[in-house]
mmCIF file of C-alpha atoms and ligand atoms in Angstrom:
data_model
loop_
_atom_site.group_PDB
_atom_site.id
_atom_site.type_symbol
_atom_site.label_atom_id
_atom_site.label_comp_id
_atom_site.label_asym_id
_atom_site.label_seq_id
_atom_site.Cartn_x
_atom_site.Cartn_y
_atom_site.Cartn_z
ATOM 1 C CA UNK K 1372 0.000 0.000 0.000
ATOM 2 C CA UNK K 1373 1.320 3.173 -0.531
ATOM 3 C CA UNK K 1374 0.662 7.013 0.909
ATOM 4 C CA UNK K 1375 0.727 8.012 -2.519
ATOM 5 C CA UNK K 1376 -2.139 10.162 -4.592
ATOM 6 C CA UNK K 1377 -1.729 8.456 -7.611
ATOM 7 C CA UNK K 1378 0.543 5.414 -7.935
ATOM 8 C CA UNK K 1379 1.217 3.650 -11.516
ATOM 9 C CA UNK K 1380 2.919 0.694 -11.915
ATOM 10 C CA UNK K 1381 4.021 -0.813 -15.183
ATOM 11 C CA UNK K 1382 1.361 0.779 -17.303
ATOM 12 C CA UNK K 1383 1.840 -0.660 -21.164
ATOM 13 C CA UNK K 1384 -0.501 0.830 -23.902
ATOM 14 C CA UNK K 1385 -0.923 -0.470 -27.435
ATOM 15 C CA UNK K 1386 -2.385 0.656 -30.546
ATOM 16 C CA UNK K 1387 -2.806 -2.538 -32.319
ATOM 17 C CA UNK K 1388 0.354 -4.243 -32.387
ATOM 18 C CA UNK K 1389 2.583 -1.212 -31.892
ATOM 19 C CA UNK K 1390 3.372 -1.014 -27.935
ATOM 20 C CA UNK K 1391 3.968 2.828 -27.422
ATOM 21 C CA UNK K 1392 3.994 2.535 -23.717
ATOM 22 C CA UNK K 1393 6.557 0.080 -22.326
ATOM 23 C CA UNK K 1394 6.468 0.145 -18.673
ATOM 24 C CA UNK K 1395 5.560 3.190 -16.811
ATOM 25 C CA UNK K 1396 6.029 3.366 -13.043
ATOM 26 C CA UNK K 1397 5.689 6.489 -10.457
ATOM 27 C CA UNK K 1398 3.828 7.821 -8.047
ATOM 28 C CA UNK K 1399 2.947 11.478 -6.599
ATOM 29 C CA UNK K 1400 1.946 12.878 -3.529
ATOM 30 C CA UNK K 1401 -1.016 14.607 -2.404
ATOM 31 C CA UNK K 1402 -0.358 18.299 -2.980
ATOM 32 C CA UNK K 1403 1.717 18.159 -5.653
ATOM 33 C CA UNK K 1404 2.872 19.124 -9.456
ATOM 34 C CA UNK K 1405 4.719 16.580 -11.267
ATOM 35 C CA UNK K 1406 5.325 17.323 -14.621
ATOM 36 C CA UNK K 1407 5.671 14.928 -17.491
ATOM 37 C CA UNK K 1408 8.308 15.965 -20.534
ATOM 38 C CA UNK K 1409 9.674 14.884 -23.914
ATOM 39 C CA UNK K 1410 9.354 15.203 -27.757
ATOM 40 C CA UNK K 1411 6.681 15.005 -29.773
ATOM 41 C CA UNK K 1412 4.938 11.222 -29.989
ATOM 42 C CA UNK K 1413 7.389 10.488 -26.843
ATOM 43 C CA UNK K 1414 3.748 8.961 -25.276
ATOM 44 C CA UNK K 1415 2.725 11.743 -22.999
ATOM 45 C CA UNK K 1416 -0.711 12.158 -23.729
ATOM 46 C CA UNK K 1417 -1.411 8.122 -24.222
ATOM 47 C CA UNK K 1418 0.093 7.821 -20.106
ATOM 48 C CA UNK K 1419 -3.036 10.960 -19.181
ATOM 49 C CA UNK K 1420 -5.456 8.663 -21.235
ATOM 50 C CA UNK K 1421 -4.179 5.753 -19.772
ATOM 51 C CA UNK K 1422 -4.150 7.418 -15.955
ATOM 52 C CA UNK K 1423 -7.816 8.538 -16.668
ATOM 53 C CA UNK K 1424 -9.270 5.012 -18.196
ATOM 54 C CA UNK K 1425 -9.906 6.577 -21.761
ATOM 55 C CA UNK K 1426 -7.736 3.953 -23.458
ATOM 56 C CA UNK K 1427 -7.211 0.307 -22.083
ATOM 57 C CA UNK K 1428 -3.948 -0.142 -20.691
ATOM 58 C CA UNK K 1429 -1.936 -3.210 -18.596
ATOM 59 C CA UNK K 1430 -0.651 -2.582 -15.415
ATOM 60 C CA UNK K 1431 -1.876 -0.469 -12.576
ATOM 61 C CA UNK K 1432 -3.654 2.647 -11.544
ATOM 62 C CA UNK K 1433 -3.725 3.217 -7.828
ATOM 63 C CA UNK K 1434 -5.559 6.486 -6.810
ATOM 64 C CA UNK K 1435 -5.690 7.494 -2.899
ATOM 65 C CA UNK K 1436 -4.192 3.927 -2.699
ATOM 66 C CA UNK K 1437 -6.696 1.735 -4.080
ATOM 67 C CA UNK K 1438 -7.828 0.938 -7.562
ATOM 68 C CA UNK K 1439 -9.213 3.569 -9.785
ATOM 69 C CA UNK K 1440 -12.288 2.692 -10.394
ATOM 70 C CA UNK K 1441 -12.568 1.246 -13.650
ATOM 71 C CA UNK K 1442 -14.940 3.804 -15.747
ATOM 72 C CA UNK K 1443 -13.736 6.850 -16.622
ATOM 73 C CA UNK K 1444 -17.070 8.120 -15.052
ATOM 74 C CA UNK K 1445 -16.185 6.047 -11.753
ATOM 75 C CA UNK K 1446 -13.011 8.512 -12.101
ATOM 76 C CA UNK K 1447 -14.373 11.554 -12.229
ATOM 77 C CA UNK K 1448 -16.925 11.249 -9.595
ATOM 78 C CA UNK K 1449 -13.470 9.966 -7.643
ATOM 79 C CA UNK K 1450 -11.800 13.308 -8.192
ATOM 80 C CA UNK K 1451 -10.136 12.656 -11.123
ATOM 81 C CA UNK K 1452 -10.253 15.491 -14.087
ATOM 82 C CA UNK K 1453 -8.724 15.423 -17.317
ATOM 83 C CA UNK K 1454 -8.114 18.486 -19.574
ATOM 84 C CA UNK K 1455 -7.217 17.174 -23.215
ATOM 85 C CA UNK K 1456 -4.694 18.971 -25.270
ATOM 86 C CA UNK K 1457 -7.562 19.954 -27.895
ATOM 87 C CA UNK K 1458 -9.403 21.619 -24.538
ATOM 88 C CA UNK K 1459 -12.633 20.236 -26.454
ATOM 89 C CA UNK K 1460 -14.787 22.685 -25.537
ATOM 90 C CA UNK K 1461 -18.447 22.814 -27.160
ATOM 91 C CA UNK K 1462 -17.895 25.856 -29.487
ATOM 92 C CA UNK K 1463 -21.449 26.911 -30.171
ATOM 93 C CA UNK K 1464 -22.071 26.599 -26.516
ATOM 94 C CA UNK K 1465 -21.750 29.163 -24.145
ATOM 95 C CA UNK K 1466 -19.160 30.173 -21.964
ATOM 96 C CA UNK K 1467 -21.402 29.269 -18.654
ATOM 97 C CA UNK K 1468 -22.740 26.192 -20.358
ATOM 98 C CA UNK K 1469 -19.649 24.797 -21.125
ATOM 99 C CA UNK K 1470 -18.733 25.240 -17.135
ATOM 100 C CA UNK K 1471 -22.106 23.626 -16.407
ATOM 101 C CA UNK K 1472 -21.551 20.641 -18.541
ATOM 102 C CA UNK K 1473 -18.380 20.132 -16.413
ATOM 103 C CA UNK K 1474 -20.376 19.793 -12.859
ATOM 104 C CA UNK K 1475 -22.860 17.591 -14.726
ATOM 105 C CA UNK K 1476 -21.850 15.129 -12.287
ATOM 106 C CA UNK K 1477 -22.610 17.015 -9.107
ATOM 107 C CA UNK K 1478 -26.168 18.656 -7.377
ATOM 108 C CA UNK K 1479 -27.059 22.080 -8.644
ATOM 109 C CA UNK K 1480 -26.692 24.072 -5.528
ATOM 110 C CA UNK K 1481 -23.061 22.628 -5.190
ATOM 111 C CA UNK K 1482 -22.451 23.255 -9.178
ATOM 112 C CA UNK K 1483 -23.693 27.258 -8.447
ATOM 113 C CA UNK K 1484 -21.324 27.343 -5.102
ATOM 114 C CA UNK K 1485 -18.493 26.090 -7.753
ATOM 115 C CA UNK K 1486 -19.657 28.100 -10.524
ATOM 116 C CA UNK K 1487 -19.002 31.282 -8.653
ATOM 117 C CA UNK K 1488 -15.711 30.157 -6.978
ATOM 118 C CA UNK K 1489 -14.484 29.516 -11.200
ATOM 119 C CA UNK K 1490 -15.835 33.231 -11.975
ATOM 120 C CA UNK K 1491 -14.038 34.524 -9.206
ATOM 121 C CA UNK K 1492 -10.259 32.485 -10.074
ATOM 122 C CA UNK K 1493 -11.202 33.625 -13.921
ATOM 123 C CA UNK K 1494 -12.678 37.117 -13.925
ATOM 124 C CA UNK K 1495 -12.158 36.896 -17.478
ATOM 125 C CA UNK K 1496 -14.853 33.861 -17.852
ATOM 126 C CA UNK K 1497 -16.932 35.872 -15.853
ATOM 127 C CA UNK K 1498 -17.078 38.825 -18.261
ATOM 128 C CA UNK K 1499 -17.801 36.561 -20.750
ATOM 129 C CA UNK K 1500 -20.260 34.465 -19.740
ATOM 130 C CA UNK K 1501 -22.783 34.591 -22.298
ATOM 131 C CA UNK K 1502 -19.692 34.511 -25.471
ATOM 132 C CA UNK K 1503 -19.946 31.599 -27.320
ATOM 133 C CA UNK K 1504 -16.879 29.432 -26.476
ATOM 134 C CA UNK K 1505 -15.591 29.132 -30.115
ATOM 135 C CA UNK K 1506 -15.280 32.678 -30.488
ATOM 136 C CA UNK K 1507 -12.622 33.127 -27.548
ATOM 137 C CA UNK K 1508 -9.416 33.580 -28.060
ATOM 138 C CA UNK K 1509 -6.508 30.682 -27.365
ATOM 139 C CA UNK K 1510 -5.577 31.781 -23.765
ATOM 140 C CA UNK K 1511 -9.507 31.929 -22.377
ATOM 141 C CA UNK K 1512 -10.211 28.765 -24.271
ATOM 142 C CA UNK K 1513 -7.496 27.326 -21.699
ATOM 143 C CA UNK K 1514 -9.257 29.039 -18.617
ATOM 144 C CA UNK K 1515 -12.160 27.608 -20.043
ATOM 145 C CA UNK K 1516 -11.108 24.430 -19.885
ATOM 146 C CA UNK K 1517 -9.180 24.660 -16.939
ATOM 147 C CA UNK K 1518 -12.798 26.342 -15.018
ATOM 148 C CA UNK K 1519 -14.543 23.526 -16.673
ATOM 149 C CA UNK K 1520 -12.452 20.864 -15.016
ATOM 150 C CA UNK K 1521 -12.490 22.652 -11.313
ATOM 151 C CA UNK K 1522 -16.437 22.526 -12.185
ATOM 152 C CA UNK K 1523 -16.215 18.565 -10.806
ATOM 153 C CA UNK K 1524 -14.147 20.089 -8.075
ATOM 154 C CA UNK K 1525 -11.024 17.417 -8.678
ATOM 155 C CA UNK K 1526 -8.704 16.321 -6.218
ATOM 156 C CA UNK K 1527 -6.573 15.114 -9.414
ATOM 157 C CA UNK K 1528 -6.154 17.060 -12.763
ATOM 158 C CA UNK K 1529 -4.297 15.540 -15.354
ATOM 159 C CA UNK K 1530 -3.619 18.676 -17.309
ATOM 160 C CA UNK K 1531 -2.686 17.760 -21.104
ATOM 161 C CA UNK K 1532 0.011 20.458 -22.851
ATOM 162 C CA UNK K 1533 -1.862 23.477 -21.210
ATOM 163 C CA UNK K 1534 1.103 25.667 -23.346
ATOM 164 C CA UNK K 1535 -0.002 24.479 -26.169
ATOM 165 C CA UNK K 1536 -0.416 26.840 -28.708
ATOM 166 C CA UNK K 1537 -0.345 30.241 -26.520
ATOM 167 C CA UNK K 1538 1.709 33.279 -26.476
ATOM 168 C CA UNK K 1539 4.991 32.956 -23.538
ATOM 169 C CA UNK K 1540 2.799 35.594 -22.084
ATOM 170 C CA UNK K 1541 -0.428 33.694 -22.130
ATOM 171 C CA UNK K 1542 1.598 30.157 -21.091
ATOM 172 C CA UNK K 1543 3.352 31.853 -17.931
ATOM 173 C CA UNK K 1544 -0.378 33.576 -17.245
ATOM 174 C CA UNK K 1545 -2.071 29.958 -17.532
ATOM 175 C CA UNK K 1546 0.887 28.639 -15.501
ATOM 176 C CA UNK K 1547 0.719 30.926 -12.830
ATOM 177 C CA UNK K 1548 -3.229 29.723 -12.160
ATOM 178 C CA UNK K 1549 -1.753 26.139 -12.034
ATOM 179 C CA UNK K 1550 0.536 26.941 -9.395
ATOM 180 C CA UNK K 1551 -2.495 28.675 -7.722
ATOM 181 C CA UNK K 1552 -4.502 25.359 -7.799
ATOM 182 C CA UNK K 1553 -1.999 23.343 -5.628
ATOM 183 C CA UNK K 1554 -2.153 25.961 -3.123
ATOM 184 C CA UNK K 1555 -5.582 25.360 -2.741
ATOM 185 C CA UNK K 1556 -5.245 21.397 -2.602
ATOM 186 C CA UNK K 1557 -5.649 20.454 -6.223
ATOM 187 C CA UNK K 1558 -2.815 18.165 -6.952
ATOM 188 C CA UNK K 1559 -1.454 18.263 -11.161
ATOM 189 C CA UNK K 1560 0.190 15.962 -13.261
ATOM 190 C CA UNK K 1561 1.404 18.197 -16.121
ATOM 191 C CA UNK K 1562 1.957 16.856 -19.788
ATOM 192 C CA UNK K 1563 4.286 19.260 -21.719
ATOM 193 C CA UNK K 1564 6.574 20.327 -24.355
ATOM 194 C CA UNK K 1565 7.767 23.434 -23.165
ATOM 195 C CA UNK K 1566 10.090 21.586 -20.447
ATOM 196 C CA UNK K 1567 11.611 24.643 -18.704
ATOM 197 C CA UNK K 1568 8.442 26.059 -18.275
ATOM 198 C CA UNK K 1569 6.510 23.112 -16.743
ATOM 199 C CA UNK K 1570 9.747 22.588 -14.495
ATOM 200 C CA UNK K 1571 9.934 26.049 -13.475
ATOM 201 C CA UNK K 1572 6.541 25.250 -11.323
ATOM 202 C CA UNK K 1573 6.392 21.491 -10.652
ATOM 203 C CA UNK K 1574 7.932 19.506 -7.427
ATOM 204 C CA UNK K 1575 8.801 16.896 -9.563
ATOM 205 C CA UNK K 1576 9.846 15.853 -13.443
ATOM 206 C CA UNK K 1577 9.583 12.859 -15.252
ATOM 207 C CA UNK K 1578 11.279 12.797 -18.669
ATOM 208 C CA UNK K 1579 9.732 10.042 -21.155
ATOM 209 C CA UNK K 1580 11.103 9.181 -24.312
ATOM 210 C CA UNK K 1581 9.849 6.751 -26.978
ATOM 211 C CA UNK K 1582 7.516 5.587 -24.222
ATOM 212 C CA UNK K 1583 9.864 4.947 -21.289
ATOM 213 C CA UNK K 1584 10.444 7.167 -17.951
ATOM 214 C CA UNK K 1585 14.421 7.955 -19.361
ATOM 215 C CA UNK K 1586 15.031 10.569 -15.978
ATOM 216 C CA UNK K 1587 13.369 11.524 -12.935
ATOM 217 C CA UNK K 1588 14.196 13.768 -10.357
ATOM 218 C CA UNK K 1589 13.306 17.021 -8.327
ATOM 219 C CA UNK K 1590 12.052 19.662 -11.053
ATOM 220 C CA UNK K 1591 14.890 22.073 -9.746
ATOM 221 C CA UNK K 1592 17.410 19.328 -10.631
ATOM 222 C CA UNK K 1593 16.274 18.435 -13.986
ATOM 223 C CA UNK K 1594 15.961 22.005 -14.735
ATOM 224 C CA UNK K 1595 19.752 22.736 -14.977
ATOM 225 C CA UNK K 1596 20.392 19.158 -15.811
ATOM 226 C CA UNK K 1597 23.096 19.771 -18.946
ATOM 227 C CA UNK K 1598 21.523 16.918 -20.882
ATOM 228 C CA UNK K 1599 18.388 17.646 -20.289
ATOM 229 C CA UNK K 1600 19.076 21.941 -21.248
ATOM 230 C CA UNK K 1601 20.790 20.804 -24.508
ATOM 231 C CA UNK K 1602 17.897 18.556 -25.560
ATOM 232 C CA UNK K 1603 14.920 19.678 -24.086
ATOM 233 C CA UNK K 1604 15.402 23.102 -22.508
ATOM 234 C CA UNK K 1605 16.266 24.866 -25.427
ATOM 235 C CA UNK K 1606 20.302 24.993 -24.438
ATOM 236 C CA UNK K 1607 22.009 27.644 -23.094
HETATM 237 P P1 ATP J 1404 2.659 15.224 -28.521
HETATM 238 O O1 ATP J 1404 3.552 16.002 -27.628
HETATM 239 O O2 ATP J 1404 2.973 15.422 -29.977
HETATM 240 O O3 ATP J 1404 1.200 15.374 -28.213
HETATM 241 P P2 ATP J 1404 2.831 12.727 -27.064
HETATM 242 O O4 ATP J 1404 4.098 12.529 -26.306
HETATM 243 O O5 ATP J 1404 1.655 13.189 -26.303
HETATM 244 O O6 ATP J 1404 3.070 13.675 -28.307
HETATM 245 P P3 ATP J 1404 1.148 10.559 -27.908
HETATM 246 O O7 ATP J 1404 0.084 11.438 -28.444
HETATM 247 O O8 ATP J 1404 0.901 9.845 -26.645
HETATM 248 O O9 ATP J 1404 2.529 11.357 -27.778
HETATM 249 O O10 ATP J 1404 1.512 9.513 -29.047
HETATM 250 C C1 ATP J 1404 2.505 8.482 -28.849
HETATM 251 C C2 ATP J 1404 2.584 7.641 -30.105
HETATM 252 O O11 ATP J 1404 1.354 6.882 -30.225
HETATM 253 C C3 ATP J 1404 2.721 8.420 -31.388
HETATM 254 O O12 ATP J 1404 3.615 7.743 -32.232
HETATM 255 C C4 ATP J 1404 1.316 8.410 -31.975
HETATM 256 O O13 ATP J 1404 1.331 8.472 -33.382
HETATM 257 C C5 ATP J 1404 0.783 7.078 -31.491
HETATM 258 N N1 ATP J 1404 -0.683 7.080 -31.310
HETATM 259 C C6 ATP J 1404 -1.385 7.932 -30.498
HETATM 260 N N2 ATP J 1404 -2.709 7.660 -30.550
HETATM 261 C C7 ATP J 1404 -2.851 6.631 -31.429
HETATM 262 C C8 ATP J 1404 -3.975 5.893 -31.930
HETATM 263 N N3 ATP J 1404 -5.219 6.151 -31.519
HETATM 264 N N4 ATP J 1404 -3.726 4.891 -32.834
HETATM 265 C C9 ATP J 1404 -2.471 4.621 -33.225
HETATM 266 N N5 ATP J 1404 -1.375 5.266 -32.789
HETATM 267 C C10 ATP J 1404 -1.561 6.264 -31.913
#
């Protein structure tokens, strides 16, 4: 058994024949942001579907120390939250129903309680409540899928490549709200490309390539880790 918040052991994906996951093992604590790096097609994205149950994989998911439930419902209602790299909002929805759709799980008084608490993090949402969601721009599309996730009020987001996309001004904005969300309890396992930037605010870093865990370590470690900086960090 192990104090852990999440805890994966050995996870193996496949798309048909092809394995692209070969064995992924770590765990993270409660209260944490551990970040997940490495090229494109490294397998970053498959390990958030795997951790959330939207693709099958072998090997385990332990979450709070048991078994994740098996649906990715079951997951949800367990605290779990994904945020997809394509954000996958409903554009001809609104702003407010988009958040709604995310407490769809929960009562409506508690959904209202939460739906005020995302207005107030993202004044910006707020202002915009009635814009359709396709019409925002790249950086409130993010907040929009970042309030839709706190909508199920998640113990666990698995945030997929948040960067993606977004002006350095918009990314360190965006990144700044993420540190925000540990602070209030929400532990975040972080998917990205731009390394030094998802290091800069996670505890800890995982560095996968061609679908194995290559380094791990302390984020302020791998950050001036010379390998790492000539490969991943953009040199220096
Ligand atoms: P990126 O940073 O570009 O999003 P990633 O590290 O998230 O990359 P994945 O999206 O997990 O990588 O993809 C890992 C590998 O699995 C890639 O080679 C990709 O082409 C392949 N792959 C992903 N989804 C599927 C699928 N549904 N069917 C077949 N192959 C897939």
């Amino acid at each position: 058994m192990s104090g852990k918040l999440l805890q994966v052991n050995d996870i193996r994906v496949s798309y048909g024949h092809a394995e692209i996951l070969h064995g992924i093992s770590f765990g993270m604590d409660a209260g944490s942001i551990v970040t997940v790096i490495g090229a494109n097609g490294a397998g970053k994205t498959t390990l958030l579907n795997a951790i959330m149950g939207v693709v099958p994989c072998s090997g385990t998911v332990l979450y709070q120390g048991r078994p994740a439930p098996r649906s990715v419902e079951g997951r949800v209602s367990a605290g779990m939250c994904l945020v997809p790299e394509r954000r996958e909002l409903f554009a001809t929805m609104s702003v407010e129903d988009n958040l709604e759709l995310g407490g769809f799980l929960r009562r409506a008084a508690d959904r209202k309680e939460t739906l005020g608490e995302v207005y107030q993090r993202f004044p910006r949402l707020a202002e915009r409540r009635r814009q359709l969601a396709g019409t925002l721009s790249g950086g409130e599309r993010q907040m929009l899928a970042l309030g839709r996730a706190l909508m199920s009020r998640p113990r666990l987001l698995l945030l997929d490549e948040p960067s993606l996309g977004l002006a350095p001004k918009i990314v360190a904005e965006i990144l700044t709200i993420v540190s925000e969300l540990r602070s209030s309890g929400v532990s975040i396992l972080l998917v990205e490309q731009n390394a030094r930037a998802a290091l800069e605010i996670a505890d800890e870093g995982h560095l996968v390539e061609l679908g194995e865990i290559r380094r791990s370590g302390p984020a302020a470690e791998l950050a001036v880790d010379p390998a790492l900086m000539a490969s991943y960090l953009g040199g220096e």
